Short mmCIF file of C-alpha atoms in Angstrom, two decimals:
data_model
loop_
_atom_site.label_atom_id
_atom_site.label_comp_id
_atom_site.label_asym_id
_atom_site.label_seq_id
_atom_site.Cartn_x
_atom_site.Cartn_y
_atom_site.Cartn_z
CA MET A 1 4.31 6.60 -0.40
CA MET A 2 6.42 3.86 -1.90
CA ASP A 3 4.22 2.46 -4.58
CA SER A 4 5.36 0.37 -7.51
CA LYS A 5 2.61 0.77 -10.06
CA ALA A 6 3.51 3.87 -12.02
CA GLY A 7 6.08 3.29 -14.74
CA GLU A 8 6.25 -0.50 -14.39
CA VAL A 9 5.77 -1.11 -18.10
CA PRO A 10 6.53 -3.32 -19.78
CA TRP A 11 8.64 -5.50 -17.58
CA VAL A 12 6.64 -5.84 -14.39
CA GLY A 13 4.13 -7.85 -16.41
CA TYR A 14 6.54 -10.79 -16.24
CA GLU A 15 5.81 -11.37 -12.57
CA TYR A 16 2.11 -11.73 -13.34
CA GLN A 17 2.41 -14.26 -16.12
CA CYS A 18 2.34 -17.02 -13.55
CA LEU A 19 -1.01 -15.66 -12.33
CA SER A 20 -2.75 -15.39 -15.68
CA TRP A 21 -3.26 -19.10 -15.91
CA ALA A 22 -6.19 -19.40 -14.23
CA SER A 23 -2.18 4.82 20.09
CA LEU A 24 -0.41 6.68 21.83
CA TYR A 25 -0.48 7.71 25.56
CA LEU A 26 -1.24 11.29 26.66
CA THR A 27 1.46 12.44 29.05
CA GLN A 28 1.38 15.22 31.60
CA GLU A 29 3.63 17.25 29.28
CA CYS A 30 0.96 16.91 26.60
CA LEU A 31 -1.80 18.04 28.94
CA ASP A 32 0.31 20.97 30.11
CA VAL A 33 0.40 22.28 26.54
CA VAL A 34 -3.33 22.92 26.71
CA GLY A 35 -3.13 24.58 30.11
CA SER A 36 -6.10 26.22 31.68
CA SER A 37 -8.00 26.42 28.39
CA MET A 38 -9.18 22.86 28.91
CA PRO A 39 -11.45 22.18 31.90
CA SER A 40 -10.19 19.39 34.11
CA THR A 41 -13.45 17.49 33.69
CA ASN A 42 -12.56 17.00 30.01
CA LEU A 43 -9.43 15.07 30.93
CA ARG A 44 -11.30 12.07 32.31
CA GLY A 45 -10.66 8.93 30.37
CA LEU A 46 -7.92 10.40 28.22
CA ARG A 47 -5.06 8.55 29.87
CA GLY A 48 -4.38 5.07 28.57
CA PRO A 49 -3.47 3.11 25.48
CA ASN A 50 -5.03 3.13 22.04
CA LEU A 51 -6.04 6.77 22.15
CA GLY A 52 -4.28 7.34 18.86
CA LEU A 53 -2.59 10.41 17.47
CA TYR A 54 -5.65 11.44 15.51
CA LYS A 55 -7.91 11.36 18.56
CA ALA A 56 -5.31 13.13 20.69
CA TYR A 57 -5.08 15.92 18.18
CA GLU A 58 -8.87 16.10 17.75
CA ILE A 59 -9.58 16.39 21.47
CA LEU A 60 -6.79 18.77 22.31
CA SER A 61 -7.04 21.03 19.28
CA LYS A 62 -10.71 21.62 19.99
CA SER A 63 -9.78 22.72 23.50
CA SER A 64 -6.89 24.91 22.48
CA ALA A 65 -6.65 26.75 19.20
CA ASN A 66 -2.87 26.82 19.61
CA PHE A 67 -2.46 23.05 19.88
CA THR A 68 -0.71 21.77 16.74
CA MET A 69 0.26 18.54 15.08
CA ALA A 70 3.87 19.16 16.07
CA GLN A 71 2.86 19.20 19.73
CA ALA A 72 0.73 16.10 19.27
CA LEU A 73 3.71 14.28 17.81
CA LYS A 74 5.96 15.49 20.60
CA CYS A 75 3.49 14.59 23.34
CA GLY A 76 2.64 11.22 21.91
CA GLY A 77 6.24 10.22 21.49
CA VAL A 78 7.49 10.76 25.04
CA GLU A 79 5.70 8.03 26.91
CA ALA A 80 5.32 5.79 23.89
CA MET A 81 9.08 5.58 23.55
CA GLU A 82 9.39 4.66 27.21
CA THR A 83 6.66 2.02 27.14
CA GLN A 84 7.42 0.41 23.78
CA GLN A 85 9.96 -2.39 23.74
CA GLU A 86 13.26 -1.08 22.38
CA ASN A 87 14.41 -2.98 19.31
CA SER A 88 17.86 -3.11 17.82
CA MET A 89 17.55 -1.96 14.23
CA SER A 90 20.91 -3.37 13.17
CA LEU A 91 22.09 -6.46 11.33
CA GLY A 92 25.13 -6.51 13.60
CA ILE A 93 27.31 -5.57 10.64
CA ASP A 94 27.65 -2.37 8.65
CA PRO A 95 27.26 -3.14 4.92
CA HIS A 96 29.38 -0.07 4.16
CA LYS A 97 32.33 -1.56 6.07
CA ILE A 98 32.41 -4.97 4.41
CA ASP A 99 35.82 -5.73 2.92
CA PRO A 100 35.80 -4.37 -0.68
CA GLN A 101 36.96 -7.66 -2.22
CA LEU A 102 34.35 -9.63 -0.30
CA LEU A 103 31.68 -7.10 -1.24
CA GLN A 104 32.60 -7.33 -4.92
CA LYS A 105 32.30 -11.13 -4.81
CA MET A 106 28.91 -10.93 -3.06
CA GLU A 107 27.66 -8.49 -5.68
CA TYR A 108 28.81 -10.77 -8.50
CA ASP A 109 27.18 -13.84 -6.92
CA ALA A 110 23.97 -11.92 -6.34
CA LEU A 111 23.81 -10.93 -10.01
CA VAL A 112 24.46 -14.51 -11.12
CA TRP A 113 21.74 -15.80 -8.79
CA SER A 114 19.29 -13.21 -10.18
CA SER A 115 19.98 -14.36 -13.73
CA LEU A 116 19.59 -18.04 -12.88
CA HIS A 117 16.40 -17.67 -10.82
CA GLY A 118 14.45 -15.10 -12.81
CA LEU A 119 14.90 -12.06 -10.59
CA LEU A 120 14.69 -10.11 -13.82
CA VAL A 121 12.74 -7.31 -15.42
CA GLY A 122 12.56 -5.90 -18.92
CA ASP A 123 15.32 -3.50 -19.84
CA THR A 124 13.64 -0.25 -20.86
CA ASN A 125 16.74 0.57 -22.93
CA SER A 126 16.11 -2.45 -25.18
CA GLN A 127 13.57 -2.14 -27.99
CA SER A 128 13.01 -5.90 -27.92
CA SER A 129 12.08 -5.93 -24.25
CA GLY A 130 8.58 -7.30 -23.78
CA ARG A 131 8.33 -8.29 -27.43
CA VAL A 132 10.84 -11.12 -27.86
CA PRO A 133 10.85 -13.74 -25.07
CA GLY A 134 14.16 -13.89 -23.21
CA VAL A 135 15.54 -10.76 -24.89
CA GLY A 136 16.10 -7.39 -23.28
CA LEU A 137 16.20 -8.44 -19.62
CA VAL A 138 18.12 -7.02 -16.67
CA HIS A 139 18.18 -7.86 -12.98
CA ALA A 140 15.49 -6.20 -10.84
CA PRO A 141 16.88 -3.47 -8.58
CA PHE A 142 17.59 -4.90 -5.13
CA SER A 143 19.39 -4.35 -1.86
CA LEU A 144 22.41 -6.61 -1.43
CA LEU A 145 21.51 -7.54 2.16
CA PRO A 146 18.16 -7.73 3.98
CA MET A 147 16.89 -4.89 6.13
CA PRO A 148 16.71 -5.41 9.93
CA PHE A 149 13.13 -5.25 11.21
CA PRO A 150 11.71 -5.81 14.72
CA GLU A 151 10.03 -9.19 15.00
CA ASN A 152 7.20 -7.88 17.18
CA HIS A 153 6.23 -5.32 14.54
CA TRP A 154 6.45 -7.95 11.82
CA LYS A 155 4.01 -10.13 13.75
CA GLN A 156 1.74 -7.14 14.32
CA ALA A 157 1.55 -6.41 10.59
CA CYS A 158 0.77 -10.04 9.80
CA GLN A 159 -1.90 -10.33 12.50
CA ILE A 160 -3.89 -7.31 11.34
CA ALA A 161 -3.86 -8.27 7.65
CA PRO A 162 -7.02 -10.44 7.88
CA ILE A 163 -8.76 -7.67 9.86
CA PHE A 164 -8.07 -5.17 7.10
CA ASN A 165 -9.41 -7.69 4.59
CA GLU A 166 -12.67 -7.92 6.49
CA LEU A 167 -12.80 -4.14 6.87
CA VAL A 168 -12.45 -3.59 3.11
CA ASP A 169 -15.20 -6.11 2.42
CA ARG A 170 -17.62 -4.50 4.85
CA VAL A 171 -16.86 -0.98 3.65
CA SER A 172 -17.47 -2.12 0.08
CA LEU A 173 -20.99 -3.21 1.02
CA ASP A 174 -21.90 0.23 2.39
CA GLY A 175 -22.59 2.11 -0.81
CA LYS A 176 -23.94 5.16 0.99
CA PHE A 177 -20.75 5.51 3.04
CA LEU A 178 -18.58 5.36 -0.07
CA GLN A 179 -20.72 7.83 -2.01
CA ASP A 180 -21.09 10.26 0.90
CA SER A 181 -17.42 10.16 1.88
CA LEU A 182 -16.30 10.94 -1.67
CA SER A 183 -19.09 13.39 -2.52
CA ARG A 184 -16.87 16.50 -2.27
CA THR A 185 -13.94 14.79 -3.94
CA LYS A 186 -15.90 13.89 -7.06
CA LYS A 187 -16.69 17.57 -7.70
CA VAL A 188 -13.02 18.38 -8.30
CA ASP A 189 -11.54 14.99 -9.27
CA ALA A 190 -12.81 13.82 -12.64
CA PHE A 191 -11.24 10.35 -12.31
CA THR A 192 -12.82 9.61 -8.93
CA SER A 193 -16.09 11.02 -10.26
CA ARG A 194 -16.13 8.50 -13.12
CA LEU A 195 -15.44 5.63 -10.71
CA LEU A 196 -18.28 6.82 -8.48
CA GLU A 197 -20.55 7.07 -11.51
CA ILE A 198 -20.01 3.38 -12.30
CA HIS A 199 -20.48 2.52 -8.63
CA SER A 200 -23.75 4.50 -8.55
CA LYS A 201 -25.04 2.62 -11.59
CA MET A 202 -24.34 -0.68 -9.84
CA LEU A 203 -26.24 0.54 -6.76
CA ASP A 204 -29.21 1.69 -8.86
CA ALA A 205 -29.32 -1.69 -10.60
CA ASN A 206 -29.05 -3.46 -7.23
CA LYS A 207 -26.04 -5.33 -8.61
CA LYS A 208 -24.63 -7.70 -6.00
CA GLU A 209 -21.14 -9.16 -6.03
CA GLU A 210 -22.01 -12.59 -4.67
CA ILE A 211 -18.40 -13.78 -4.92
CA ARG A 212 -15.85 -11.21 -3.80
CA LEU A 213 -12.08 -11.46 -4.22
CA GLY A 214 -9.51 -9.07 -2.78
CA LEU A 215 -5.74 -9.26 -3.24
CA HIS A 216 -4.53 -6.45 -1.03
CA ARG A 217 -1.31 -4.96 0.31
CA SER A 218 -1.12 -2.78 3.41
CA ASP A 219 2.01 -0.60 3.51
CA TYR A 220 3.71 0.54 6.73
CA MET A 221 6.67 2.48 8.03
CA LEU A 222 8.19 2.13 11.49
CA ASP A 223 8.29 5.59 13.04
CA GLU A 224 11.65 6.17 14.71
CA GLN A 225 10.39 8.59 17.36
CA THR A 226 7.40 6.65 18.67
CA LYS A 227 8.54 3.12 17.70
CA LEU A 228 5.05 2.61 16.28
CA LEU A 229 4.23 0.74 13.08
CA LEU A 230 2.10 3.23 11.10
CA GLN A 231 0.09 2.54 7.98
CA ILE A 232 0.95 4.47 4.82
CA GLU A 233 -1.92 3.17 2.72
CA LEU A 234 -4.01 0.11 1.91
CA ASN A 235 -3.81 -1.02 -1.73
CA THR A 236 -6.92 -2.75 -3.06
CA ILE A 237 -6.01 -2.68 -6.78
CA SER A 238 -2.90 -3.95 -8.56
CA SER A 239 -0.99 -4.90 -5.41
CA SER A 240 2.18 -5.45 -7.36
CA PHE A 241 5.48 -7.32 -6.94
CA PRO A 242 4.43 -10.59 -5.22
CA GLY A 243 6.56 -12.55 -7.69
CA LEU A 244 9.74 -10.51 -7.46
CA SER A 245 9.47 -9.94 -3.71
CA SER A 246 9.41 -13.71 -3.14
CA LEU A 247 12.59 -14.07 -5.19
CA VAL A 248 14.44 -11.31 -3.32
CA SER A 249 13.78 -13.12 -0.03
CA GLU A 250 15.29 -16.28 -1.55
CA LEU A 251 18.28 -14.33 -2.89
CA HIS A 252 19.06 -12.90 0.54
CA ARG A 253 18.61 -16.27 2.22
CA SER A 254 21.04 -17.77 -0.30
CA LEU A 255 23.66 -15.04 0.23
CA LEU A 256 23.45 -15.30 4.02
CA HIS A 257 23.93 -19.05 3.79
CA GLN A 258 26.82 -18.80 1.31
CA TYR A 259 28.64 -16.09 3.29
CA LYS A 260 27.62 -17.18 6.78
CA GLN A 261 31.25 -17.43 7.90
CA HIS A 262 31.89 -13.79 6.95
CA LEU A 263 28.55 -12.21 7.85
CA ALA A 264 27.53 -14.32 10.89
CA LEU A 265 23.86 -13.85 9.99
CA ASN A 266 21.21 -16.58 10.27
CA PRO A 267 19.34 -17.15 6.97
CA GLU A 268 16.35 -18.47 8.94
CA ARG A 269 15.73 -14.97 10.32
CA ILE A 270 14.43 -13.98 6.88
CA PRO A 271 10.72 -14.92 6.92
CA GLN A 272 9.37 -17.27 4.28
CA ASN A 273 7.72 -15.25 1.54
CA ASN A 274 5.19 -17.19 -0.51
CA SER A 275 3.21 -14.22 -1.77
CA VAL A 276 3.13 -15.26 -5.43
CA THR A 277 1.93 -18.80 -4.76
CA GLN A 278 -0.70 -17.64 -2.26
CA PHE A 279 -2.03 -14.99 -4.66
CA ALA A 280 -2.17 -17.65 -7.39
CA GLU A 281 -4.02 -19.95 -4.98
CA ALA A 282 -6.58 -17.22 -4.29
CA LEU A 283 -7.15 -16.70 -8.02
CA SER A 284 -7.49 -20.44 -8.50
CA LYS A 285 -10.04 -20.74 -5.69
CA ALA A 286 -12.02 -17.83 -7.12
CA TRP A 287 -11.99 -19.50 -10.54
CA SER A 288 -13.28 -22.73 -8.96
CA GLU A 289 -15.97 -20.82 -7.09
CA TYR A 290 -17.26 -19.37 -10.37
CA ASN A 291 -18.00 -22.97 -11.36
CA ASN A 292 -17.44 -22.87 -15.11
CA PRO A 293 -14.54 -25.11 -16.14
CA ARG A 294 -14.39 -23.51 -19.60
CA ALA A 295 -14.03 -19.95 -18.26
CA VAL A 296 -10.68 -18.18 -17.98
CA VAL A 297 -8.86 -15.78 -15.68
CA MET A 298 -8.29 -12.48 -17.50
CA VAL A 299 -5.59 -9.99 -16.48
CA VAL A 300 -6.28 -6.38 -17.50
CA VAL A 301 -3.00 -4.69 -18.40
CA GLN A 302 -1.68 -1.37 -19.64
CA THR A 303 -1.05 -0.89 -23.34
CA GLU A 304 2.72 -1.36 -23.16
CA GLU A 305 2.41 -4.76 -21.51
CA ARG A 306 2.02 -8.01 -23.41
CA ASN A 307 0.62 -10.61 -21.04
CA MET A 308 -3.18 -10.24 -21.39
CA LYS A 309 -5.90 -7.78 -22.50
CA THR A 310 -5.99 -3.99 -22.38
CA LEU A 311 -9.14 -2.05 -21.54
CA SER A 312 -9.54 -0.91 -25.14
CA GLU A 313 -9.24 -4.52 -26.37
CA ILE A 314 -11.90 -5.59 -23.89
CA ASP A 315 -14.17 -2.84 -25.21
CA ALA A 316 -13.63 -4.03 -28.77
CA LEU A 317 -13.82 -7.78 -28.14
CA GLY A 318 -16.06 -8.03 -25.08
CA GLU A 319 -19.77 -8.69 -24.78
CA LEU A 320 -22.27 -9.37 -22.04
CA LEU A 321 -24.55 -12.38 -22.42
CA PRO A 322 -28.16 -12.24 -21.14
CA ASP A 323 -27.23 -14.33 -18.09
CA GLY A 324 -24.48 -11.86 -17.13
CA THR A 325 -21.55 -13.88 -18.46
CA LEU A 326 -18.65 -11.77 -19.69
CA VAL A 327 -17.21 -13.02 -22.98
CA VAL A 328 -13.97 -11.55 -24.37
CA ASP A 329 -12.62 -12.71 -27.72
CA GLY A 330 -14.86 -15.78 -27.56
CA GLU A 331 -13.77 -16.79 -24.04
CA ALA A 332 -16.07 -16.75 -21.01
CA VAL A 333 -14.35 -14.91 -18.17
CA ALA A 334 -14.54 -16.22 -14.61
CA VAL A 335 -12.14 -13.81 -12.90
CA VAL A 336 -10.93 -10.34 -13.93
CA TYR A 337 -7.67 -9.23 -12.34
CA PHE A 338 -6.95 -5.50 -12.72
CA ARG A 339 -3.26 -4.95 -13.32
CA ALA A 340 -4.39 -1.66 -14.87
CA GLY A 341 -7.30 0.69 -14.26
CA TYR A 342 -6.05 2.51 -11.18
CA ALA A 343 -4.84 5.71 -12.89
CA PRO A 344 -6.44 8.32 -15.17
CA SER A 345 -3.82 7.52 -17.82
CA ASP A 346 -5.35 4.05 -18.11
CA TYR A 347 -8.53 5.65 -19.50
CA PRO A 348 -7.43 7.87 -22.42
CA SER A 349 -10.82 7.59 -24.15
CA GLU A 350 -14.42 6.54 -23.59
CA SER A 351 -13.51 3.07 -24.86
CA GLU A 352 -11.70 2.22 -21.62
CA TRP A 353 -14.56 3.50 -19.48
CA ARG A 354 -17.04 1.40 -21.48
CA ALA A 355 -14.87 -1.65 -20.83
CA ARG A 356 -14.76 -0.96 -17.08
CA LEU A 357 -18.55 -0.60 -16.95
CA LEU A 358 -19.03 -3.77 -18.99
CA MET A 359 -16.92 -5.79 -16.57
CA GLU A 360 -18.72 -4.34 -13.54
CA GLN A 361 -22.10 -5.25 -15.04
CA SER A 362 -21.02 -8.85 -15.58
CA SER A 363 -21.13 -11.84 -13.27
CA ALA A 364 -17.34 -12.26 -13.52
CA ILE A 365 -15.46 -12.02 -10.23
CA LYS A 366 -13.63 -8.68 -10.22
CA CYS A 367 -10.36 -8.17 -8.40
CA PRO A 368 -11.14 -5.56 -7.38
CA SER A 369 -14.80 -4.71 -7.85
CA ILE A 370 -15.56 -1.02 -8.21
CA ALA A 371 -16.59 -0.93 -4.54
CA TYR A 372 -13.32 -2.55 -3.40
CA HIS A 373 -11.44 -0.06 -5.60
CA LEU A 374 -13.15 2.91 -3.94
CA ALA A 375 -12.63 1.42 -0.47
CA GLY A 376 -8.88 1.75 -1.05
CA THR A 377 -8.88 5.48 -1.82
CA LYS A 378 -7.00 7.90 0.42
CA LYS A 379 -10.20 9.73 1.37
CA ILE A 380 -11.78 6.53 2.67
CA GLN A 381 -8.58 5.80 4.61
CA GLN A 382 -8.89 9.23 6.22
CA GLU A 383 -12.59 8.76 6.98
CA LEU A 384 -11.95 5.40 8.65
CA ALA A 385 -9.37 7.03 10.93
CA LYS A 386 -11.99 9.36 12.41
CA PRO A 387 -13.25 8.54 15.91
CA ASN A 388 -16.06 5.95 16.03
CA VAL A 389 -16.05 5.20 12.29
CA LEU A 390 -14.35 1.79 12.56
CA GLU A 391 -17.15 0.76 14.93
CA ARG A 392 -19.56 1.12 12.02
CA PHE A 393 -17.87 -1.81 10.27
CA LEU A 394 -16.16 -3.93 12.94
CA GLU A 395 -17.70 -5.35 16.12
CA ASN A 396 -14.71 -6.89 17.89
CA LYS A 397 -13.14 -4.30 20.20
CA ASP A 398 -9.73 -5.95 20.09
CA ASP A 399 -9.74 -5.88 16.28
CA ILE A 400 -10.74 -2.21 16.31
CA ALA A 401 -7.91 -1.39 18.72
CA LYS A 402 -5.35 -3.25 16.59
CA VAL A 403 -6.40 -1.39 13.44
CA ARG A 404 -6.57 2.00 15.13
CA LYS A 405 -3.15 1.52 16.70
CA CYS A 406 -1.49 1.57 13.26
CA PHE A 407 -3.32 4.66 11.96
CA ALA A 408 -1.11 7.67 11.42
CA GLY A 409 -2.55 11.17 11.70
CA LEU A 410 -5.02 11.70 8.83
CA TRP A 411 -7.03 14.85 8.19
CA SER A 412 -9.41 16.43 5.74
CA LEU A 413 -8.37 19.80 4.36
CA GLU A 414 -11.67 21.12 5.72
CA ASP A 415 -9.90 21.24 9.11
CA SER A 416 -8.67 24.84 9.13
CA ASN A 417 -6.49 24.35 12.21
CA ILE A 418 -4.56 21.49 10.67
CA VAL A 419 -4.21 23.35 7.37
CA LYS A 420 -2.78 26.35 9.24
CA ASP A 421 -0.32 24.10 11.05
CA ALA A 422 0.69 22.39 7.79
CA ILE A 423 1.44 25.79 6.24
CA GLU A 424 3.60 26.70 9.24
CA LYS A 425 5.33 23.30 9.50
CA PRO A 426 5.04 21.61 6.08
CA GLY A 427 7.79 19.14 6.88
CA LEU A 428 5.47 17.32 9.29
CA TYR A 429 2.84 16.54 6.64
CA VAL A 430 2.26 14.86 3.30
CA MET A 431 -0.52 15.91 0.92
CA LYS A 432 -2.08 12.93 -0.86
CA PRO A 433 -4.48 12.93 -3.83
CA GLN A 434 -6.86 10.07 -4.68
CA ARG A 435 -4.26 8.30 -6.83
CA GLU A 436 -2.39 5.02 -6.89
CA GLY A 437 1.20 4.72 -8.06
CA GLY A 438 4.30 6.74 -7.27
CA GLY A 439 4.99 10.40 -7.91
CA ASN A 440 1.63 11.86 -6.84
CA ASN A 441 2.23 13.05 -3.26
CA ILE A 442 3.27 16.55 -2.19
CA TYR A 443 6.06 17.08 0.36
CA GLY A 444 7.99 19.80 2.19
CA ASP A 445 7.74 23.39 1.03
CA ASP A 446 5.47 22.28 -1.81
CA VAL A 447 2.83 21.50 0.84
CA ARG A 448 2.93 25.11 2.04
CA GLU A 449 2.84 26.55 -1.47
CA THR A 450 -0.02 24.30 -2.58
CA LEU A 451 -2.14 25.08 0.49
CA ARG A 452 -1.52 28.81 0.14
CA ARG A 453 -2.47 28.71 -3.53
CA MET A 454 -5.70 26.85 -2.73
CA GLU A 455 -6.57 29.37 -0.02
CA LYS A 456 -5.90 32.27 -2.37
CA GLU A 457 -7.98 30.79 -5.19
CA GLY A 458 -10.81 29.86 -2.84
CA SER A 459 -11.69 26.80 -4.92
CA ASP A 460 -12.86 23.36 -3.82
CA GLU A 461 -9.62 21.77 -5.02
CA ASP A 462 -8.80 20.90 -1.42
CA ALA A 463 -11.43 18.15 -1.61
CA ALA A 464 -9.13 16.20 -3.94
CA TYR A 465 -6.50 15.78 -1.18
CA ILE A 466 -6.02 14.60 2.36
CA LEU A 467 -3.26 15.53 4.80
CA MET A 468 -1.26 12.80 6.48
CA GLN A 469 1.26 12.86 9.27
CA ARG A 470 4.73 12.44 7.80
CA ILE A 471 6.47 9.39 9.21
CA PHE A 472 10.20 9.45 9.88
CA PRO A 473 11.67 5.93 9.86
CA THR A 474 15.15 4.91 11.01
CA LEU A 475 18.04 5.43 8.60
CA SER A 476 20.16 2.37 7.85
CA PRO A 477 23.30 1.77 5.77
CA ALA A 478 22.76 -0.34 2.66
CA VAL A 479 24.30 -1.41 -0.64
CA LEU A 480 21.85 -0.95 -3.53
CA MET A 481 22.15 -2.79 -6.84
CA ARG A 482 20.74 -1.35 -10.08
CA GLN A 483 21.81 -2.06 -13.67
CA GLY A 484 24.68 -4.18 -12.34
CA ILE A 485 26.16 -1.24 -10.44
CA SER A 486 26.35 -1.00 -6.64
CA ARG A 487 25.78 2.13 -4.60
CA LYS A 488 26.38 2.66 -0.89
CA ASP A 489 23.86 4.93 0.78
CA HIS A 490 21.76 5.53 3.86
CA VAL A 491 18.22 4.37 3.33
CA ILE A 492 14.72 4.06 4.76
CA SER A 493 12.33 1.18 4.14
CA GLU A 494 8.63 0.47 3.81
CA LEU A 495 7.00 -2.86 4.59
CA GLY A 496 4.00 -4.03 2.59
CA VAL A 497 2.03 -7.06 3.80
CA TYR A 498 0.01 -8.95 1.18
CA ALA A 499 -3.35 -10.47 2.05
CA ALA A 500 -6.01 -12.44 0.19
CA TYR A 501 -9.75 -12.45 0.84
CA LEU A 502 -12.37 -14.59 -0.90
CA ARG A 503 -15.97 -15.17 0.06
CA ASN A 504 -19.27 -16.22 -1.46
CA LYS A 505 -22.84 -15.55 -0.38
CA THR A 506 -22.64 -17.80 2.66
CA LYS A 507 -19.08 -18.02 3.93
CA VAL A 508 -15.51 -16.74 3.89
CA ILE A 509 -13.38 -19.12 1.83
CA MET A 510 -9.99 -17.46 2.32
CA ASN A 511 -8.80 -14.68 4.61
CA GLU A 512 -5.09 -14.72 5.32
CA GLU A 513 -1.80 -12.88 5.23
CA CYS A 514 0.15 -13.79 2.09
CA GLY A 515 3.78 -12.75 2.45
CA TYR A 516 5.38 -9.34 2.12
CA LEU A 517 7.11 -6.72 0.03
CA MET A 518 10.01 -4.70 1.41
CA ARG A 519 11.05 -1.59 -0.52
CA THR A 520 14.12 0.43 0.33
CA LYS A 521 15.01 3.88 -0.96
CA VAL A 522 17.71 6.45 -0.34
CA SER A 523 16.75 8.74 2.52
CA SER A 524 16.89 11.83 0.32
CA SER A 525 14.03 10.58 -1.89
CA ASN A 526 10.41 11.41 -1.02
CA GLU A 527 8.84 8.93 -3.43
CA GLY A 528 9.56 5.24 -3.47
CA GLY A 529 8.34 3.47 -6.59
CA VAL A 530 10.71 0.66 -7.55
CA ALA A 531 9.79 0.73 -11.24
CA ALA A 532 10.00 4.51 -11.40
CA GLY A 533 13.60 4.35 -10.18
CA PHE A 534 13.07 5.67 -6.66
CA ALA A 535 13.65 2.44 -4.71
CA VAL A 536 14.87 -1.15 -4.78
CA LEU A 537 13.38 -4.47 -3.71
CA ASP A 538 14.43 -5.81 -0.34
CA SER A 539 13.57 -8.40 2.32
CA ILE A 540 13.50 -8.30 6.11
CA TYR A 541 15.80 -9.78 8.73
CA LEU A 542 14.00 -10.25 12.04
CA VAL A 543 15.75 -8.74 15.07
#
């Protein structure tokens, strides 16, 4: 997972200051794997599109105890690669072979542009960073040139963004589904248990969120073998970097225009990226919908950040009026945006939990509400990938097919066959806990060791994790800029598509795709948080 939340303090707060104002086919080879253990009558209806890797594995593994994820990947990839349109994943130039003098000039101009246009973050090496305005700043880490990306997959990601918005909203309204799906998890995950406790109190009080706001980001990787765009995760809380990602797109467009004679690249092939203005528009519309011109938009931040209120400050300064109005430090609050609150470290004491409960009990519009927050957990993502679960929330068959097409393989650790296969072939899987932010996932041999330890201990710790198919994207050459120093390396990238959703009791006010975030990391790195030093910001060049 390439997530940018963990370790963003204090400098990522700068990008939010502007906001605070307000599938696969089953082939004959695949069927041959199962052999005579599967009656021919069971094969009816299995051929055709939109079956999905998860369903393929489910059907075939139940018919043959020896059928593994590795075989599912192999089988799914053969025909998919033949039927998918082949896309050139190249800019037409190799960044590593650019003339050294030209490259040095491009790097210098890129750093100057970053300084002039605010593509900056706080320098963690400076004690004044985040305390004295304009002091202790450094350019955000970025890739010198945009990353090639197939236009058809870009359009696919944009088209399904509003569907995911609607899905999150409908899942959030099904309290029983959320509680039941996370019932095992809460027994071994204290953080998720506390979130569920607040959610349960809202259900018992029949608390309705009449105005619901979601600022989401769905993250994808393009799998090299199958040429499928597969979802990594759906972020429903603190979908960071809309401000900086917009600026990186402008930086790359400027460089391509300035060096067009040398690079022969068209700046117009970099999509417009208005994520920060569209997120601000969504917050503004939510504020208007609350219908109190004296109320404010409050951003909840971590303690090291300086731009709004921390959870502990809200606990100390907040109160709930009899009519449900949330008042903090004398100000009525119309909208609460959670920049913090997604990690256990954000709740070091009961004070922070009291603040979260206070906000949930209020009439303020929460972004996200506790239900939206839970709808974005990894366990819910895995539950939604099960056969026939999407049909519980979506009616349109085309929408269901589009969503299911981008699901990677997702499994509960209650599936003994998949656990056995993950122990034997750990490189094909990722273990994910119910956490946001980078540095939480388990990869490679650590998957095997963790699963073996859990089996040996016989505990319920497995309920805290899901298993996900590991995606292997195409490697590309790139020049990465960090702290004013360039580095040539081979990289992989992850595309995040922002989306905004706002509705009231009677109608949907806003449901649209809102730009994108491209993060690029060296291929040797498992994690990908930009702020944590794993990755850099990037943009896409449509090919």
